[in-house]
mmCIF file of C-alpha atoms in Angstrom:
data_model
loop_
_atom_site.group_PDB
_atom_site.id
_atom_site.type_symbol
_atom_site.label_atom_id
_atom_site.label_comp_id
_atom_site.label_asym_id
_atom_site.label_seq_id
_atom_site.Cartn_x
_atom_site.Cartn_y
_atom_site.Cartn_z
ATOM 1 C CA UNK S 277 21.274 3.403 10.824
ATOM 2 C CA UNK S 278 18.264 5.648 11.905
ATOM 3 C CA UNK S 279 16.447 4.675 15.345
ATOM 4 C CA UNK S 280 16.856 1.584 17.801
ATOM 5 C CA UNK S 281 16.486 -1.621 16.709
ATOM 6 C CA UNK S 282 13.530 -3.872 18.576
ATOM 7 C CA UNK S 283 14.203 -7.527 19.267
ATOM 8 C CA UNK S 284 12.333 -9.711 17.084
ATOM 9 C CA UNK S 285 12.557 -13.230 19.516
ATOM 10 C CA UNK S 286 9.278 -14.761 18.314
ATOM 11 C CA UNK S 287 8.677 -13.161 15.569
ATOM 12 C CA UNK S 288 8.503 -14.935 12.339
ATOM 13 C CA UNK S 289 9.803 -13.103 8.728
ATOM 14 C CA UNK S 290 9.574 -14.290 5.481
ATOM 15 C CA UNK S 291 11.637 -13.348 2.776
ATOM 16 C CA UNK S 292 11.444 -13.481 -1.098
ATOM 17 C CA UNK S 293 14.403 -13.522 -3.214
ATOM 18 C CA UNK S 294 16.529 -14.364 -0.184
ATOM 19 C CA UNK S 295 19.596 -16.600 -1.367
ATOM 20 C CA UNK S 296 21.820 -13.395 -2.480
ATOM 21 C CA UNK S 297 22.734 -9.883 -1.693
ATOM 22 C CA UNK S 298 20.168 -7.003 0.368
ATOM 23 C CA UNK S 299 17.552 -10.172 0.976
ATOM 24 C CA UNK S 300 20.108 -12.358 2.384
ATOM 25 C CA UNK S 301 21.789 -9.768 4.108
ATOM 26 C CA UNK S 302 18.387 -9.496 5.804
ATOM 27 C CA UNK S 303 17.692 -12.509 6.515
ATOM 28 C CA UNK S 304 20.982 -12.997 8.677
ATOM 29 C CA UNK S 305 20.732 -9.584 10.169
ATOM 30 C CA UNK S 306 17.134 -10.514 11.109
ATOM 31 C CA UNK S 307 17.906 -14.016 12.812
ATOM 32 C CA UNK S 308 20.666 -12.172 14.324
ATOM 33 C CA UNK S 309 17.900 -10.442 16.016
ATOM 34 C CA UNK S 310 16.077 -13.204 17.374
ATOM 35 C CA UNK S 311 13.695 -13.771 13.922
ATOM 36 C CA UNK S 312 12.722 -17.137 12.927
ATOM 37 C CA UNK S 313 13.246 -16.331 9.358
ATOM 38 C CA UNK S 314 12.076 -18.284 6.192
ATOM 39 C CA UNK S 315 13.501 -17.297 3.122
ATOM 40 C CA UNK S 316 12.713 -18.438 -0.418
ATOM 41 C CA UNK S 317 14.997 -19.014 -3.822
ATOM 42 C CA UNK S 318 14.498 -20.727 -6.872
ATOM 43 C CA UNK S 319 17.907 -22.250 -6.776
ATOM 44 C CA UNK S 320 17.887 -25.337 -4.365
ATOM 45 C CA UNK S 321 21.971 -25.076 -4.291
ATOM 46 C CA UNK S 322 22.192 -21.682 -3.313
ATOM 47 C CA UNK S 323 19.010 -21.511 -0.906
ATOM 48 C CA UNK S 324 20.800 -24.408 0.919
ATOM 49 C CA UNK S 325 23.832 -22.321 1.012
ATOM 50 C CA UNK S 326 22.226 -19.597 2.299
ATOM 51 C CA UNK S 327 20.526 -21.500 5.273
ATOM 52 C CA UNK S 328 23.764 -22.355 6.250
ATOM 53 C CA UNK S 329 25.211 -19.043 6.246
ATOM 54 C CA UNK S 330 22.114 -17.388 8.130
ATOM 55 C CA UNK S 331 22.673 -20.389 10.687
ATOM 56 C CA UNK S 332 26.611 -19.769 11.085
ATOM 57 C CA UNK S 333 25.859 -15.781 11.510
ATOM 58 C CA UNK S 334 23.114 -16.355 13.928
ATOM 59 C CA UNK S 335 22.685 -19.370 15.729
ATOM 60 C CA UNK S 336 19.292 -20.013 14.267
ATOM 61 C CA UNK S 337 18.914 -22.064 11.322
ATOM 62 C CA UNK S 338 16.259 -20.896 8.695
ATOM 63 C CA UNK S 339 12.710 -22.442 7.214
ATOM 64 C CA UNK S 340 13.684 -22.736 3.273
ATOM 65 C CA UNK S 341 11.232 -22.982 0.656
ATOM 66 C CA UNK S 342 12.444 -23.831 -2.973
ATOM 67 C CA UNK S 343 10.477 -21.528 -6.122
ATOM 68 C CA UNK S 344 10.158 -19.989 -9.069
ATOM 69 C CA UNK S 345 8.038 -17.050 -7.996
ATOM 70 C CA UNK S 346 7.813 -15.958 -11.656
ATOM 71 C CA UNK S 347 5.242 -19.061 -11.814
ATOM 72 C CA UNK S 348 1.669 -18.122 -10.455
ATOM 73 C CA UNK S 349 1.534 -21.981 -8.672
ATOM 74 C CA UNK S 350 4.682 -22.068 -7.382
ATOM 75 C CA UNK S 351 3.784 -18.962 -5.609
ATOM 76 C CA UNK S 352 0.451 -20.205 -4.452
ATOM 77 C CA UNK S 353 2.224 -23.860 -3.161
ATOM 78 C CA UNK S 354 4.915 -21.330 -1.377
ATOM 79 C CA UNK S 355 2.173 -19.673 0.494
ATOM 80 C CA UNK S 356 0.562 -23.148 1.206
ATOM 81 C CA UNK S 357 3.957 -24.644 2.435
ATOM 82 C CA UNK S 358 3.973 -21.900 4.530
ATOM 83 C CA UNK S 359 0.389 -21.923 6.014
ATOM 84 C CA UNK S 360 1.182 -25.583 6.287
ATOM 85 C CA UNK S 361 4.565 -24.973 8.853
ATOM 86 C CA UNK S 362 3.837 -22.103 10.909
ATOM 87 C CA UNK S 363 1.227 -20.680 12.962
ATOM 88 C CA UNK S 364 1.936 -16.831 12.455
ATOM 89 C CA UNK S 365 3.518 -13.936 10.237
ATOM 90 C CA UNK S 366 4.721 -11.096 11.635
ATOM 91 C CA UNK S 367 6.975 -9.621 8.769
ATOM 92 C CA UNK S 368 6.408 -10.563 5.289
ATOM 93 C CA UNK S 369 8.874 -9.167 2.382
ATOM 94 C CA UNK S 370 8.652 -9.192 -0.850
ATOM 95 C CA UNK S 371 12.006 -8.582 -1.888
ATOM 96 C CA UNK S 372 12.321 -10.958 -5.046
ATOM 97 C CA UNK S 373 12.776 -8.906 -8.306
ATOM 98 C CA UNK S 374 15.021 -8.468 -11.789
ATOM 99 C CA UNK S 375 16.046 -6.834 -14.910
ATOM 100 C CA UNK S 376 15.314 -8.553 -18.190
ATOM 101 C CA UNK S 377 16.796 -6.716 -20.949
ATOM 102 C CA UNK S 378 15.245 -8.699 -23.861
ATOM 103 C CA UNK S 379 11.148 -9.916 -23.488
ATOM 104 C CA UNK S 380 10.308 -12.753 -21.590
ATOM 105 C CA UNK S 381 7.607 -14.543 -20.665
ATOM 106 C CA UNK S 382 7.164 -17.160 -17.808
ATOM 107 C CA UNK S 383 5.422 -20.769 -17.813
ATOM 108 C CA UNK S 384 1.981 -19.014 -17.557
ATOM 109 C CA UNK S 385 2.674 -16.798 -20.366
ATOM 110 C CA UNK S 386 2.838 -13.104 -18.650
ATOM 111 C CA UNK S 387 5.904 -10.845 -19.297
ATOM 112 C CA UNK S 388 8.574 -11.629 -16.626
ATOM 113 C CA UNK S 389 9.538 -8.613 -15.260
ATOM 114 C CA UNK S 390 5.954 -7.980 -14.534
ATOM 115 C CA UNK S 391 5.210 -11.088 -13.349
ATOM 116 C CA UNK S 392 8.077 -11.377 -11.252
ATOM 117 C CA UNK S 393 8.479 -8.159 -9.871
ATOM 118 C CA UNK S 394 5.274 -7.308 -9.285
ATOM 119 C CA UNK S 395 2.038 -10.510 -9.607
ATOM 120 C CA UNK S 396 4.620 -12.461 -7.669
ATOM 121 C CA UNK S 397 4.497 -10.065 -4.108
ATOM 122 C CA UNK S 398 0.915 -9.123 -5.044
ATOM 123 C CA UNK S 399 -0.350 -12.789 -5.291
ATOM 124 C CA UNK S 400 1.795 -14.072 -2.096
ATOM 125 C CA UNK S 401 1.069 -11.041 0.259
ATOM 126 C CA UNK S 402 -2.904 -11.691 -1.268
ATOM 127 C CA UNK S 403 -2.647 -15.243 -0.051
ATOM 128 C CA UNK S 404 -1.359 -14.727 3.272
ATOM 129 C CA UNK S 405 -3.285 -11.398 4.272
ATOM 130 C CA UNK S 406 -5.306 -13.317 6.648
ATOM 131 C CA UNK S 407 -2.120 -14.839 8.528
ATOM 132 C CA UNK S 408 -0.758 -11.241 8.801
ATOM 133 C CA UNK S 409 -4.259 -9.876 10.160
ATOM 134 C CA UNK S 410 -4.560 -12.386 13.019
ATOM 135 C CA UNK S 411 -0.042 -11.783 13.951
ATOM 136 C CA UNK S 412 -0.843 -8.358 13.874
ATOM 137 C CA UNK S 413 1.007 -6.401 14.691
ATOM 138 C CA UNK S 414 2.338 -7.049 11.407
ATOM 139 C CA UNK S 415 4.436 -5.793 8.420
ATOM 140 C CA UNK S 416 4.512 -6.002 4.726
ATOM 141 C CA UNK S 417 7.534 -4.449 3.232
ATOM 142 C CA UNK S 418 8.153 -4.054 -0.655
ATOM 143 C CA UNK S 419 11.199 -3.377 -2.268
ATOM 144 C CA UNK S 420 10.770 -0.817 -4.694
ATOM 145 C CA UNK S 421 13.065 1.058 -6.411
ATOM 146 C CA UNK S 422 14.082 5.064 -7.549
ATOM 147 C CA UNK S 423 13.225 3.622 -10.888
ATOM 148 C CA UNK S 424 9.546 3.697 -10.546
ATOM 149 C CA UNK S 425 10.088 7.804 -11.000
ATOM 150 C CA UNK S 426 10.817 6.711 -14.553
ATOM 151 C CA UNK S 427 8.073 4.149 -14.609
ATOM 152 C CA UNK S 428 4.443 4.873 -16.506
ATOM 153 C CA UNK S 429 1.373 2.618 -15.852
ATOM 154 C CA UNK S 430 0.262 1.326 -19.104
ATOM 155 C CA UNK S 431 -3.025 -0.402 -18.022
ATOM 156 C CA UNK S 432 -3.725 -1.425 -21.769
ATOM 157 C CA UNK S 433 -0.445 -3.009 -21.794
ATOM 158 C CA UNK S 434 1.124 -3.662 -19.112
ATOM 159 C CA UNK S 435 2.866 -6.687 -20.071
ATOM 160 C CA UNK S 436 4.612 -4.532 -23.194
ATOM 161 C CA UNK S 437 3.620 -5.977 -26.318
ATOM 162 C CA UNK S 438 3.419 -3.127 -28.183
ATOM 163 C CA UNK S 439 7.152 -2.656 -28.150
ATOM 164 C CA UNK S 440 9.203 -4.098 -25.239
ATOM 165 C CA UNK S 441 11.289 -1.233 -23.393
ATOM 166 C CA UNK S 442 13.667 -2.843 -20.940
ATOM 167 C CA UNK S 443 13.726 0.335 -18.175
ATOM 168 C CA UNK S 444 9.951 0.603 -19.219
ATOM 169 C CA UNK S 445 9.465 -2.592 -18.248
ATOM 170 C CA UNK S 446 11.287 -2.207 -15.033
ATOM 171 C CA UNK S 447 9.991 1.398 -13.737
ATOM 172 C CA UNK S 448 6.208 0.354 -14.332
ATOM 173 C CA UNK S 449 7.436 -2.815 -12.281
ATOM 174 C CA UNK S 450 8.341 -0.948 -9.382
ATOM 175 C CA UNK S 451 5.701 2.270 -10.064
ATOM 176 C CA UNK S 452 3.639 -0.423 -9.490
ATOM 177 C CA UNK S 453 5.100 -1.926 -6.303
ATOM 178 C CA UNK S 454 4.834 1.428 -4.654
ATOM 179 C CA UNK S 455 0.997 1.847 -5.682
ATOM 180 C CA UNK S 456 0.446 -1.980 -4.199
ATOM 181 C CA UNK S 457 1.645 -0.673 -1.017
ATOM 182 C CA UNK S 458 -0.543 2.220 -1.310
ATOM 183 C CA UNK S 459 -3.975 0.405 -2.081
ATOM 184 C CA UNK S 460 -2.807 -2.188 0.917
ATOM 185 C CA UNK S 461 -2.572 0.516 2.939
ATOM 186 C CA UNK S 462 -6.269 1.749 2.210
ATOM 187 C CA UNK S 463 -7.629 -1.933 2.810
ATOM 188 C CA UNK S 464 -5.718 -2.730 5.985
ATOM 189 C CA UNK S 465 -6.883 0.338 7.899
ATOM 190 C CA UNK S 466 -7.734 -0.390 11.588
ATOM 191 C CA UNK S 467 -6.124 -3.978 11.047
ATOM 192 C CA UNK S 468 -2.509 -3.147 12.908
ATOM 193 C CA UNK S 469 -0.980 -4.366 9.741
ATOM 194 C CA UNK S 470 1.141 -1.651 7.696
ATOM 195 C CA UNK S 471 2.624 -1.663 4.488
ATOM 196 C CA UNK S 472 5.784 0.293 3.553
ATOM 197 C CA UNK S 473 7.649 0.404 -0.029
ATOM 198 C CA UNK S 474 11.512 1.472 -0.061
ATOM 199 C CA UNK S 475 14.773 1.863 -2.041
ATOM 200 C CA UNK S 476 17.470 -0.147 -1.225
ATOM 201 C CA UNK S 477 19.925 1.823 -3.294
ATOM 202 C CA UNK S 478 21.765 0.545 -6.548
ATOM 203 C CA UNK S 479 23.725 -2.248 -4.974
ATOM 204 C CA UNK S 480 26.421 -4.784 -5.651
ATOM 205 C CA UNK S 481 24.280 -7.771 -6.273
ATOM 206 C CA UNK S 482 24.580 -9.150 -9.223
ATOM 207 C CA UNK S 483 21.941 -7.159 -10.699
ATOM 208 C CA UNK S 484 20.746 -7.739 -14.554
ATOM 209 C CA UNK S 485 23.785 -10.350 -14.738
ATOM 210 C CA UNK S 486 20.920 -12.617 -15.721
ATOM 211 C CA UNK S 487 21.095 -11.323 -19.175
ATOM 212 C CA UNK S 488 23.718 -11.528 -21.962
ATOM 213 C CA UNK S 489 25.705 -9.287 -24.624
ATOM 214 C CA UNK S 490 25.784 -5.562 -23.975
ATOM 215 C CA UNK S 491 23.324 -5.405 -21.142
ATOM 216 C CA UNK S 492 25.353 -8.081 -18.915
ATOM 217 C CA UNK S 493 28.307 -6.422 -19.492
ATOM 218 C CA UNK S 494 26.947 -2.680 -19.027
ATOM 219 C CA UNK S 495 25.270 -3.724 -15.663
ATOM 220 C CA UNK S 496 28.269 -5.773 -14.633
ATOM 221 C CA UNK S 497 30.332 -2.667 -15.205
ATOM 222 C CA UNK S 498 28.015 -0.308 -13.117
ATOM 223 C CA UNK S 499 28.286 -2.673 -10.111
ATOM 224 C CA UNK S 500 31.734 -1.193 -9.587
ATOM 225 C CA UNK S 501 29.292 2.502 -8.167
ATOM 226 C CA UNK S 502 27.149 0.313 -6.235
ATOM 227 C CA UNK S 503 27.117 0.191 -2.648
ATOM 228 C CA UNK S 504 27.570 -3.147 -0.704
ATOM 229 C CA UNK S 505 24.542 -5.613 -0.011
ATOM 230 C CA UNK S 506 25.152 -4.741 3.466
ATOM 231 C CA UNK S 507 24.578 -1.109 2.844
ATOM 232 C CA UNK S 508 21.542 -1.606 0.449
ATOM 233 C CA UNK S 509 20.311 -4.038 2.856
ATOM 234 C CA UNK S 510 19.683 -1.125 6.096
ATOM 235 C CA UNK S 511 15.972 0.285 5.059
ATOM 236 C CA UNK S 512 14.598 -3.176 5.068
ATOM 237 C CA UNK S 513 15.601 -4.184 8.274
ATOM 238 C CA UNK S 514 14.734 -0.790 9.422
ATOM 239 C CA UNK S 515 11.572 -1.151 8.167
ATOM 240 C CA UNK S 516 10.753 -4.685 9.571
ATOM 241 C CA UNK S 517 12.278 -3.973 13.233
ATOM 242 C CA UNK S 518 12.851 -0.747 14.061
ATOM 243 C CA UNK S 519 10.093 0.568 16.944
ATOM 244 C CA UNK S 520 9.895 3.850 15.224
ATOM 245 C CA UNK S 521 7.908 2.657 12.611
ATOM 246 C CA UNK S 522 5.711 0.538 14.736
ATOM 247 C CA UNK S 523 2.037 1.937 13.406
ATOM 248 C CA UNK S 524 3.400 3.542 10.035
ATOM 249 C CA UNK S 525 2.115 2.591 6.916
ATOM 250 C CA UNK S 526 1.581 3.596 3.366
ATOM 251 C CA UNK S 527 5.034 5.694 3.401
ATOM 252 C CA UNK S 528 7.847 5.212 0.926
ATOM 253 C CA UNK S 529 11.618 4.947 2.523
ATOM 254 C CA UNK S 530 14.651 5.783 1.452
ATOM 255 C CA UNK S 531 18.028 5.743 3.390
ATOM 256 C CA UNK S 532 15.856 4.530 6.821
ATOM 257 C CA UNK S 533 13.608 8.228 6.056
ATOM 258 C CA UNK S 534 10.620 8.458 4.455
ATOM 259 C CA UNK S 535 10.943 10.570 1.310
ATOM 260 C CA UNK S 536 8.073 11.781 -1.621
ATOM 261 C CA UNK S 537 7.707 9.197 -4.243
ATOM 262 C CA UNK S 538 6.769 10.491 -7.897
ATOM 263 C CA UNK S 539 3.433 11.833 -7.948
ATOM 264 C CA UNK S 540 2.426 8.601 -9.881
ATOM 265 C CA UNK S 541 3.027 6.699 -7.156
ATOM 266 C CA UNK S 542 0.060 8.650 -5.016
ATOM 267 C CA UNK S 543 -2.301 8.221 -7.439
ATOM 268 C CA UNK S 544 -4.701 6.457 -5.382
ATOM 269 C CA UNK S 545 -7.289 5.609 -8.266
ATOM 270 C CA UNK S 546 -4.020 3.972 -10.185
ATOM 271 C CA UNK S 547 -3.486 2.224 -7.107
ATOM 272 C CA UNK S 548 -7.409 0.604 -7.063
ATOM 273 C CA UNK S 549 -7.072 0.022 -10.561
ATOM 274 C CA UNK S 550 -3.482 -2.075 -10.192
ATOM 275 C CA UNK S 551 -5.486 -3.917 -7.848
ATOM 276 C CA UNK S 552 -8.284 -4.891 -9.644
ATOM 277 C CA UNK S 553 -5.936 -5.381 -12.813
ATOM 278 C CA UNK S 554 -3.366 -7.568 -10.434
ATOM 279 C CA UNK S 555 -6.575 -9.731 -9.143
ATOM 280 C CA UNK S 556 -7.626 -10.985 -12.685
ATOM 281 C CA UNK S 557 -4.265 -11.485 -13.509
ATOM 282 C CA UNK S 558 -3.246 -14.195 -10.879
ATOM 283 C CA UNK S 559 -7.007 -15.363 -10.605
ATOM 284 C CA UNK S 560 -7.307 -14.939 -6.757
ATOM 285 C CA UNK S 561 -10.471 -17.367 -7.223
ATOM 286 C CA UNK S 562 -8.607 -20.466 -7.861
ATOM 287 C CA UNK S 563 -7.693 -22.947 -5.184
ATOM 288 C CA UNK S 564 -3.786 -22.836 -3.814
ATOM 289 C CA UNK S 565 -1.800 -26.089 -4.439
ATOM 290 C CA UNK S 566 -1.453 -28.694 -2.110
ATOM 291 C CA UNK S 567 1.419 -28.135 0.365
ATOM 292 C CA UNK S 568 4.694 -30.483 -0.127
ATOM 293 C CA UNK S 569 6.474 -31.178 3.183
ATOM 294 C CA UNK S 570 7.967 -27.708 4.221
ATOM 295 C CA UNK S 571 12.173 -27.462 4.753
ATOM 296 C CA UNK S 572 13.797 -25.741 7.721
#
């Protein structure tokens, strides 16, 4: 891996999509590191499972927080848990995602690949932008993917109604994470917090075994190319401890470099328009939930 690694004793990291492959890989290699890391799942069985193996690796047991981040209040009660358990952020990734082959839509009614892979990171990084500010310095890291080069923005329907497209679906998804990091680049100027987007890789993870029939079994098959979670897993914790990317933001890594995205992803008035788009969509006006008693 590119560059020194800094010691993150003190430090606290939280991690989406955490109880499997490149985010649990990071979580462990992270505590390893000194991180009090907090990771969040959906699935109280396997986050469980995954505290313990962070703890074995490490030494340091993680915070846990059980959601569906798919859900618009379970994301808001994750960021209250969290507000209500720990006095700082100094690493914050959004790292949760998937492939739906087939439409779906989640309890609030929005398409779930949008809603997951993108509302989710924009509405959690949203509600804890003030924590970052006052840890800084701080980093935001969202895991994109080489699919956003086949991604399109389709503001008048981004949610696909007009005909669902499953790698549609997905590229706009992470187009979209990439132009995130791009507008929270432009607002966090001066603030010492940075925001990078990367590619992990395709990696052994289980990905798009969520779905059934021909997909399941065509992305089950492909896993057999993929490179290990431990592999896939190097750019993030590059990107949330390596000194050599103390101060860079805005920036789009692949491999532990930082490579061109597609020239959609630059579009800076796509990025202000996600942004105001994203903002309506997870009503940023409404109150979070109260917190339940945080885990860890």
């Amino acid at each position: 891996m590119a560059g020194q690694m800094a010691s993150l004793r003190d430090k606290t990291v939280l991690i989406t999509g955490a109880t499997r492959g490149i985010g649990e890989v990071a979580a462990v290699e992270l505590a390893r590191k000194g991180a009090h890391v907090v990771v969040v799942g959906r699935d109280a069985a396997r986050l469980e499972e995954t505290a313990r193996r962070v703890a074995e690796a490490s030494g340091r047991r993680p915070g846990t927080l059980l959601a569906d981040l798919s859900v618009q209040s379970e994301v808001r009660r994750v960021a209250s848990e969290f507000r209500a358990a720990y006095s700082r952020l100094d690493v914050l990734i959004n790292n949760a995602g998937a492939f739906y082959a087939e439409r779906r839509v989640t309890r609030d009614g929005i398409e779930m690949t949008w809603a997951l892979n993108h509302l989710s990171g924009f509405l959690l990084t949203s509600l804890l932008l003030d924590m970052l500010r006052a840890s800084a310095p701080a980093r935001i890291i969202n895991v994109s993917s080489e699919a956003h080069r086949m991604g399109r923005m389709d503001f008048a329907d981004v949610e696909r109604r007009r005909g669902y497209s499953a790698w549609g679906a997905y590229g706009q998804s992470k187009l979209a994470n990439i132009l995130f990091t791009t507008e929270l680049t432009r607002r966090l100027a001066g603030t010492g917090v940075t925001a990078n987007a990367l590619h992990p890789g395709f990696v052994a993870t289980g990905f798009g075994k969520n779905n059934s029939g021909l997909w399941g079994w065509l992305l089950g098959l492909a896993q057999v190319m993929a490179i290990s979670p431990e592999e896939g897993a190097k750019t993030t914790i590059y990107l949330a401890s390596s000194p050599e990317v103390e101060g860079v933001s805005g920036k789009y890594f692949d491999k532990c470099r930082a490579v061109e995205p597609a020239a959609a992803a630059k579009d800076v008035a796509a990025a202000a328009r996600l942004w105001e788009l994203s903002e309506r969509m997870v009503d940023l006006a409404s109150p979070a939930p109260a917190p339940r008693a945080a885990a860890g």
